[in-house]
Short mmCIF file of C-alpha atoms in Angstrom, two decimals:
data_model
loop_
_atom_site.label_atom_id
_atom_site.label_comp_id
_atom_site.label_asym_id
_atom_site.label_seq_id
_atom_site.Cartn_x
_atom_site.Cartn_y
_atom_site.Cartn_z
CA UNK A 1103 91.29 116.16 72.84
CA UNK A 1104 89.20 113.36 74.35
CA UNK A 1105 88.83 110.51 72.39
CA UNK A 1106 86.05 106.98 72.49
CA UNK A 1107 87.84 103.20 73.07
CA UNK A 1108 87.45 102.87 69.52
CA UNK A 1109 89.37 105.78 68.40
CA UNK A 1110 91.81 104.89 70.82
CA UNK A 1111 92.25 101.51 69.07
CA UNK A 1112 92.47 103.21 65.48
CA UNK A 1113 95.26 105.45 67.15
CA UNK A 1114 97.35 102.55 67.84
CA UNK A 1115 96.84 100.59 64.97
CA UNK A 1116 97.83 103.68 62.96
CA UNK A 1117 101.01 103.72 64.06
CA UNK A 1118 104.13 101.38 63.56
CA UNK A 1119 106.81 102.67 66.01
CA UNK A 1120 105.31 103.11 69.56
CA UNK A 1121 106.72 103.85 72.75
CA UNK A 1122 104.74 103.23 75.87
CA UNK A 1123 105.61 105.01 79.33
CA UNK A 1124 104.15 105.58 82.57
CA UNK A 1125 104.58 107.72 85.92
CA UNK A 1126 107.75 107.92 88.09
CA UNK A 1127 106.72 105.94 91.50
CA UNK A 1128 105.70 103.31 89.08
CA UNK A 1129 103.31 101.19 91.05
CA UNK A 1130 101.50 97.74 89.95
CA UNK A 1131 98.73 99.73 87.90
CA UNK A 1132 101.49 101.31 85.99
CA UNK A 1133 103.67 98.99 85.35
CA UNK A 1134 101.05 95.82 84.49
CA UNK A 1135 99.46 98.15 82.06
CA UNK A 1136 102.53 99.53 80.31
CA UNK A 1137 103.56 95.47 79.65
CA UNK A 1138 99.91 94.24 78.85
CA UNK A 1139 99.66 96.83 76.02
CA UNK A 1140 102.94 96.09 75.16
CA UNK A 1141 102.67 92.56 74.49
CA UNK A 1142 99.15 93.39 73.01
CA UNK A 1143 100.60 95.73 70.38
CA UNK A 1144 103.70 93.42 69.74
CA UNK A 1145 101.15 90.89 68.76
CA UNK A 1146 99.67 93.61 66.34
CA UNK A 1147 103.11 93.39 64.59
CA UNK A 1148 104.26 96.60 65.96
CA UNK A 1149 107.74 97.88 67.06
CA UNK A 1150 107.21 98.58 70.90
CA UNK A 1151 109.08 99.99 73.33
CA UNK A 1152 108.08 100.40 77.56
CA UNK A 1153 110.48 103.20 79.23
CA UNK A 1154 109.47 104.42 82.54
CA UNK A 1155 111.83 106.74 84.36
CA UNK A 1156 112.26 105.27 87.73
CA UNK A 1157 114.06 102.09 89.20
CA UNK A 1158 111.57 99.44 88.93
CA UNK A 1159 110.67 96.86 91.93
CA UNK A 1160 112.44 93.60 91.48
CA UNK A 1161 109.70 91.98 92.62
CA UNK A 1162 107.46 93.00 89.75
CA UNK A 1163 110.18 90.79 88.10
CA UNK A 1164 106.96 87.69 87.69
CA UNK A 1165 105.74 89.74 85.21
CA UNK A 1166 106.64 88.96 81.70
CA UNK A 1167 108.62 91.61 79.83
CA UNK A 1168 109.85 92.95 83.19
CA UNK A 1169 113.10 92.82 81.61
CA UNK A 1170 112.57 94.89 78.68
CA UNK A 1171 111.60 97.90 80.44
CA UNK A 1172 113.86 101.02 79.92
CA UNK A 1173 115.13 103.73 82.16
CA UNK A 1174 115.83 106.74 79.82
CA UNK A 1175 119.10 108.33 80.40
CA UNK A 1176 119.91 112.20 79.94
CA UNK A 1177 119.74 113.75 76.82
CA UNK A 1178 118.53 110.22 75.46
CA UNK A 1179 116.48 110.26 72.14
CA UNK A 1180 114.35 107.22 71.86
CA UNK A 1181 112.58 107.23 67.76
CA UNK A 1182 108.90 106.86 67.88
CA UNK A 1183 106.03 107.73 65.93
CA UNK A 1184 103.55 107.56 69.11
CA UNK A 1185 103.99 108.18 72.48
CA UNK A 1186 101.59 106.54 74.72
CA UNK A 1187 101.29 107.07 78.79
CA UNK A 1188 99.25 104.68 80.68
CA UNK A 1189 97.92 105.61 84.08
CA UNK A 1190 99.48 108.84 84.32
CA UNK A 1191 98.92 113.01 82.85
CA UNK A 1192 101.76 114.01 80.47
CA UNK A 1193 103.75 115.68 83.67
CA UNK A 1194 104.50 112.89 85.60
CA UNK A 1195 106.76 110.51 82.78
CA UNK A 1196 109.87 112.40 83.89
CA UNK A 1197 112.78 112.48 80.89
CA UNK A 1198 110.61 110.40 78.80
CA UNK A 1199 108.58 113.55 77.70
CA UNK A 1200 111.77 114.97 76.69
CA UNK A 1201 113.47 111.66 75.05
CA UNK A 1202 110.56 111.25 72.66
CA UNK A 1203 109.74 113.45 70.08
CA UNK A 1204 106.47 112.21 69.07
CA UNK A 1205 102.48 112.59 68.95
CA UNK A 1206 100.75 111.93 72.39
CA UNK A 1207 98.15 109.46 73.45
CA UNK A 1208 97.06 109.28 77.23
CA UNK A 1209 95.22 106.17 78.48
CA UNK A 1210 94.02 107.40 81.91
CA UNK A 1211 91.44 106.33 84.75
CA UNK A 1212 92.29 109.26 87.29
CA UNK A 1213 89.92 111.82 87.53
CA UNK A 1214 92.56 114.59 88.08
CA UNK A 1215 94.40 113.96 84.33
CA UNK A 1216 95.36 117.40 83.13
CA UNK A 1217 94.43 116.70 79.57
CA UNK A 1218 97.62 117.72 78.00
CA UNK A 1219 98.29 114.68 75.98
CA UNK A 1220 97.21 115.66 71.87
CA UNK A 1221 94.55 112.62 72.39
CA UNK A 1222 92.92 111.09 75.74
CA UNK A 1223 90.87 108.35 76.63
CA UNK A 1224 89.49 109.08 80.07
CA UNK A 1225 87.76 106.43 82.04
CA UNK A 1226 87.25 107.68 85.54
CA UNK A 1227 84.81 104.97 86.42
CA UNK A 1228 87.43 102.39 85.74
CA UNK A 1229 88.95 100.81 88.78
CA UNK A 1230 92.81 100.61 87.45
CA UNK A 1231 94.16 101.65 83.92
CA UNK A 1232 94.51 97.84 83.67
CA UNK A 1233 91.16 97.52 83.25
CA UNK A 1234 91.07 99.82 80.66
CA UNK A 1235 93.83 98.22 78.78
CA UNK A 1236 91.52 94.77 78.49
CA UNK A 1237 88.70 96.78 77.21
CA UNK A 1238 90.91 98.09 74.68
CA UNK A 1239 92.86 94.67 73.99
CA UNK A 1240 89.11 93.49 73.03
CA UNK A 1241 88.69 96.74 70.48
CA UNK A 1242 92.33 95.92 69.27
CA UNK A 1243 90.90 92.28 68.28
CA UNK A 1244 93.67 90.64 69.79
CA UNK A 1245 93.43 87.65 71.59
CA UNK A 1246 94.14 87.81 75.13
CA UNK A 1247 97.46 85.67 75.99
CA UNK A 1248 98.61 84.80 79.15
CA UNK A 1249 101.23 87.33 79.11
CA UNK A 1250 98.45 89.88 78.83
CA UNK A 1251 96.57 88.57 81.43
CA UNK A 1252 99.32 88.12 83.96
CA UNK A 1253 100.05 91.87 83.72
CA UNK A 1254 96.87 93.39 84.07
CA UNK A 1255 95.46 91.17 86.71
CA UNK A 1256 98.62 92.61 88.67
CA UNK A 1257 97.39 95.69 87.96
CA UNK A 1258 93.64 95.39 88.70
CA UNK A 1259 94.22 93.72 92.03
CA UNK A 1260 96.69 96.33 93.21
CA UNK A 1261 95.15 99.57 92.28
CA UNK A 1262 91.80 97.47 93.99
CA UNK A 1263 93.78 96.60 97.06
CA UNK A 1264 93.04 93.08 95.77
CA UNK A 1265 89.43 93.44 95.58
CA UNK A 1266 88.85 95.36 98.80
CA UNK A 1267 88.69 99.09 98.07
CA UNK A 1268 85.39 100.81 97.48
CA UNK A 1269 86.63 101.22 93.36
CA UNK A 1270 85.84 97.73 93.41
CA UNK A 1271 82.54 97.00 90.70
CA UNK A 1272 81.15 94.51 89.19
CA UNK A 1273 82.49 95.35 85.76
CA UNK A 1274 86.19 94.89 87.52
CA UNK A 1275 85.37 91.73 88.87
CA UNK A 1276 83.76 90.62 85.47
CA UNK A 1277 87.51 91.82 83.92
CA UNK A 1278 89.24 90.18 86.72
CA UNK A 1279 87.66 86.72 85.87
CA UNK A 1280 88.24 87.06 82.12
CA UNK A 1281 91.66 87.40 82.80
CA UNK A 1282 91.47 84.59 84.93
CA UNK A 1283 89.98 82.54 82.06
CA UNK A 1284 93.37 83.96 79.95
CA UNK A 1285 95.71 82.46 82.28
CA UNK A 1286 96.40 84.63 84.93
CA UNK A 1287 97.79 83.08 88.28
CA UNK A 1288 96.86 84.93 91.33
CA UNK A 1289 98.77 82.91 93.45
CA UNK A 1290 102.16 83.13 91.38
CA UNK A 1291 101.91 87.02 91.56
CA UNK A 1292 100.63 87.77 94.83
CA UNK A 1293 103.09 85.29 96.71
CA UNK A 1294 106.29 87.17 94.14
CA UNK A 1295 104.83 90.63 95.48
CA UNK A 1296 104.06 89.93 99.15
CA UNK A 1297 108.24 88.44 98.96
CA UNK A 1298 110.45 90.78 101.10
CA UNK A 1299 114.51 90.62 100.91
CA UNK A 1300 115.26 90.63 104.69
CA UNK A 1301 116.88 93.74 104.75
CA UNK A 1302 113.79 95.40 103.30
CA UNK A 1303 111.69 93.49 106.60
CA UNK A 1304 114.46 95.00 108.70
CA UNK A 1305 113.75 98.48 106.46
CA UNK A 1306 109.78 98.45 107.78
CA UNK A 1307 110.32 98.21 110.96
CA UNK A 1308 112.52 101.17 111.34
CA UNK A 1309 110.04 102.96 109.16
CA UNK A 1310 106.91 102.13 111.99
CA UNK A 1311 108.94 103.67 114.61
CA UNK A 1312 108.49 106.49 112.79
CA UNK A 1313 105.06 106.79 112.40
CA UNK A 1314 103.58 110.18 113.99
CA UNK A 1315 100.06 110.57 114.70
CA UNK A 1316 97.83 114.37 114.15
CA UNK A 1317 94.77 116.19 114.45
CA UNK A 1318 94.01 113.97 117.32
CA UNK A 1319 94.42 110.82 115.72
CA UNK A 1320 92.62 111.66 112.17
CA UNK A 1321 96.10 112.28 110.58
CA UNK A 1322 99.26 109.37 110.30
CA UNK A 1323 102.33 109.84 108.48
CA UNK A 1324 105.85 108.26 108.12
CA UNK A 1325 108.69 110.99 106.83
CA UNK A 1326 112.01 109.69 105.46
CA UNK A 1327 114.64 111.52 104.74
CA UNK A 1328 117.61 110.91 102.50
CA UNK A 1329 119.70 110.33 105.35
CA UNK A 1330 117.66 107.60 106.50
CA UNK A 1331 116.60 105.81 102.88
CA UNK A 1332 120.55 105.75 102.40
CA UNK A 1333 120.57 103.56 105.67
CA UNK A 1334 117.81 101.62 105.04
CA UNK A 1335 115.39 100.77 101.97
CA UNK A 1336 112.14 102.25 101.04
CA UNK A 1337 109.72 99.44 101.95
CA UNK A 1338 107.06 99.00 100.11
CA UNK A 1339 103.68 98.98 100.90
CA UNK A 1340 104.44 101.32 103.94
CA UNK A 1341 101.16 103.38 103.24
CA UNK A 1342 98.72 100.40 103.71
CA UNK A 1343 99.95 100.43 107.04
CA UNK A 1344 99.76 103.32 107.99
CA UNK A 1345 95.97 103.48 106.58
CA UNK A 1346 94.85 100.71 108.62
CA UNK A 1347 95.72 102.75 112.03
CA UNK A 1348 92.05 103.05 114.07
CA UNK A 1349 90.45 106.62 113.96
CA UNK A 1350 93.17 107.37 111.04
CA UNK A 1351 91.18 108.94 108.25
CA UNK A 1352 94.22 110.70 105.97
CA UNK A 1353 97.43 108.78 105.65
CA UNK A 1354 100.49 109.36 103.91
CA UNK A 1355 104.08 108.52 103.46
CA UNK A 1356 107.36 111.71 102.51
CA UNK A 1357 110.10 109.97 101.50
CA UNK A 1358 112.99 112.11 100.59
CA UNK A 1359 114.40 109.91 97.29
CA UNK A 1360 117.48 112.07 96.19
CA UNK A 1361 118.19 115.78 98.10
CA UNK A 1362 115.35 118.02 98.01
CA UNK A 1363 113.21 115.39 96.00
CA UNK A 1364 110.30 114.00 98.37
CA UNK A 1365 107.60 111.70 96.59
CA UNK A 1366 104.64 111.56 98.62
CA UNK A 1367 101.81 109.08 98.82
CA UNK A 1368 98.30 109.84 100.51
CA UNK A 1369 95.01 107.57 101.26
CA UNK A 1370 91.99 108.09 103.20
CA UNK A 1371 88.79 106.65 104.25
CA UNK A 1372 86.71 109.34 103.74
CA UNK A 1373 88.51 112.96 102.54
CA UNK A 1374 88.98 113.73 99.23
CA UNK A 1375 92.87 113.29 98.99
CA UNK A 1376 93.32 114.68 95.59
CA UNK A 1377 92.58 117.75 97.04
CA UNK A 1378 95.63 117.77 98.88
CA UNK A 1379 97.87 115.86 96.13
CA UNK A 1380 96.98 119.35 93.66
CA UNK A 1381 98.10 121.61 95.77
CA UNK A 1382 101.57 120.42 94.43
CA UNK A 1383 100.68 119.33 91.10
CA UNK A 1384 100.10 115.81 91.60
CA UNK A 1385 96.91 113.78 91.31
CA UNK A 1386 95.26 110.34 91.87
CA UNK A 1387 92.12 109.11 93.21
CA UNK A 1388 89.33 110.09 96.01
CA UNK A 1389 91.07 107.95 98.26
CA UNK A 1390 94.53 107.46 97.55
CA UNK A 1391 97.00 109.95 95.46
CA UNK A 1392 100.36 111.12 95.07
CA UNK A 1393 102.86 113.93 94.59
CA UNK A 1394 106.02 115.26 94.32
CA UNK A 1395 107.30 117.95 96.93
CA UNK A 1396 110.75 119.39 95.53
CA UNK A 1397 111.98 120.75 98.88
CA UNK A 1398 114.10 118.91 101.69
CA UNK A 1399 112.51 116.61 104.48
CA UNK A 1400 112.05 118.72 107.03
CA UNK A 1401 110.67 121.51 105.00
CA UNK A 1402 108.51 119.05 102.31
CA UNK A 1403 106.72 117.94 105.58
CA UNK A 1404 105.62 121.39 107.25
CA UNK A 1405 104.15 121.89 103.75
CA UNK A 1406 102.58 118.93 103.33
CA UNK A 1407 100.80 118.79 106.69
CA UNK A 1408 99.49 122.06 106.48
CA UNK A 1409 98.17 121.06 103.42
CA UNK A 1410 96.62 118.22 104.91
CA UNK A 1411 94.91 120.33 107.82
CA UNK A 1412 93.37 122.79 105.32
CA UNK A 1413 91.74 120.28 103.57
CA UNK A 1414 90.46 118.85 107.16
CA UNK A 1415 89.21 121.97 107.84
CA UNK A 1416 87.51 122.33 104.68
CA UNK A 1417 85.69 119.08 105.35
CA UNK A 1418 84.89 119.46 108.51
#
């Protein structure tokens, strides 16, 4: 059931014990909103909890609260009298579904949310689920500290591409200052997230050589399998450049995490990539989603591509 900001707020305040997750892949977005509500609600007096069900980047370690965020383990029960997911649909939270047993509330700016969640607050004109979570801090009546701010500024500017992608309005920018005004230091988190650990430098530049080029140039892609992630690590940011490739209108990244587990990434300058990420139950945005492709490397790719040329076809 779709529910108004202001509900949403009544939701939360109704509720003492409340566990806040988020989707696997966890990227800024997700992980700046899960803390910003956290230390929101904790500032409401409540008992809160943020468990996501990945490894989360160290470097997302300038954030405070970082350090309280759980991995559930299996068979886990975690008590809660709400479960909320930020930034996500209900079937990408991993073992947190299972670990707790409690009502569902989905804070959500992605236009492909599968409404499962018992309430939802949909706001697909919202740039980043961060900026959602300062519109709600405001309904909460809870001052904005600079805790708050540092997290969701994180999470506006990345899910923005910090202030360059076309989700870019003036309402974000209006949010973006605010936060500003609350304390948030652009400098301090862009220069902890643009930090690499050497190996991870080393990491990217095997992961260029691998870069293959389709449909005459429209198409780019890096695969990695598990072989090769073993080896070296997963860099981040690989996707951005592979997007920025002239002529290159879909771009997208396989890497093969554990055996016959490939989490994909996808942006474009033009196609509708969700279109591509639903085809194997993912989601995301116009231009950039994700998905998960439970099939080894080599075969997760021939899927995915073909995939990707129906949808160019389609378009065409």
């Amino acid at each position: 059931m779709q529910i108004s900001l202001t509900e949403t707020a009544a939701e939360l305040k109704a509720h003492e014990r409340i566990v806040i997750t988020a989707h696997v892949n966890p990227d800024g977005d997700a992980i700046g909103s899960s803390l910003g509500l956290m230390h929101a609600l904790k500032a409401l007096g409540k008992e809160v909890q943020v468990f996501i069900d990945d490894d989360i980047p160290a470097a997302f370690s300038v954030l405070p609260g970082y350090e309280l965020i759980g991995k559930p383990e299996e068979g886990q029960n975690i008590p809660a009298d709400l479960l909320v997911a930020v930034d996500v649909s209900l079937d990408r939270i991993g073992r947190v579904k299972e670990a707790v047993n409690a009502p569902t509330l989905n804070i959500d700016h992605h236009i492909t949310n599968d409404g499962q969640a018992d309430k939802l607050y949909l706001d697909g004109n919202a740039a980043a689920t961060a900026e959602i979570i300062y519109q709600l801090i405001e309904e909460l009546g809870v001052p904005c500290t600079q805790e708050m701010a540092m997290c969701l500024y994180t999470g506006l500017a990345m899910d923005t591409g910090w202030f360059r992608f076309s989700n870019t309005t003036p309402n974000t920018m209006r949010v973006a200052a605010a936060l500003l005004a609350c304390g948030a230091q652009p400098h301090v988190i862009s220069e902890a997230l643009e930090q690499r650990p050497f190996a991870e430098v080393q990491s990217l530049a095997f992961a260029l050589l691998k870069i293959e080029l389709l449909a005459g140039g429209k198409v780019a892609g890096i695969c990695l399998d598990h072989a090769s992630l073993q080896e070296h690590e997963a860099p981040e940011g690989l996707i951005g450049m592979v997007r920025v490739i002239e002529g290159v209108d879909i771009a997208f990244t396989l890497k093969e995490k554990e055996p016959g587990l490939c989490r994909v990434s996808l942006r474009s300058k033009g196609v509708d990539v969700t279109k591509i990420a639903l085809k194997f139950g993912g989601g995301g945005h116009v231009r950039a989603a994700g998905c998960t492709i439970e099939k080894p490397c080599a075969e997760a790719r021939i899927e995915l591509v073909k995939a990707i040329m129906q949808v160019l076809e389609e378009t065409a």
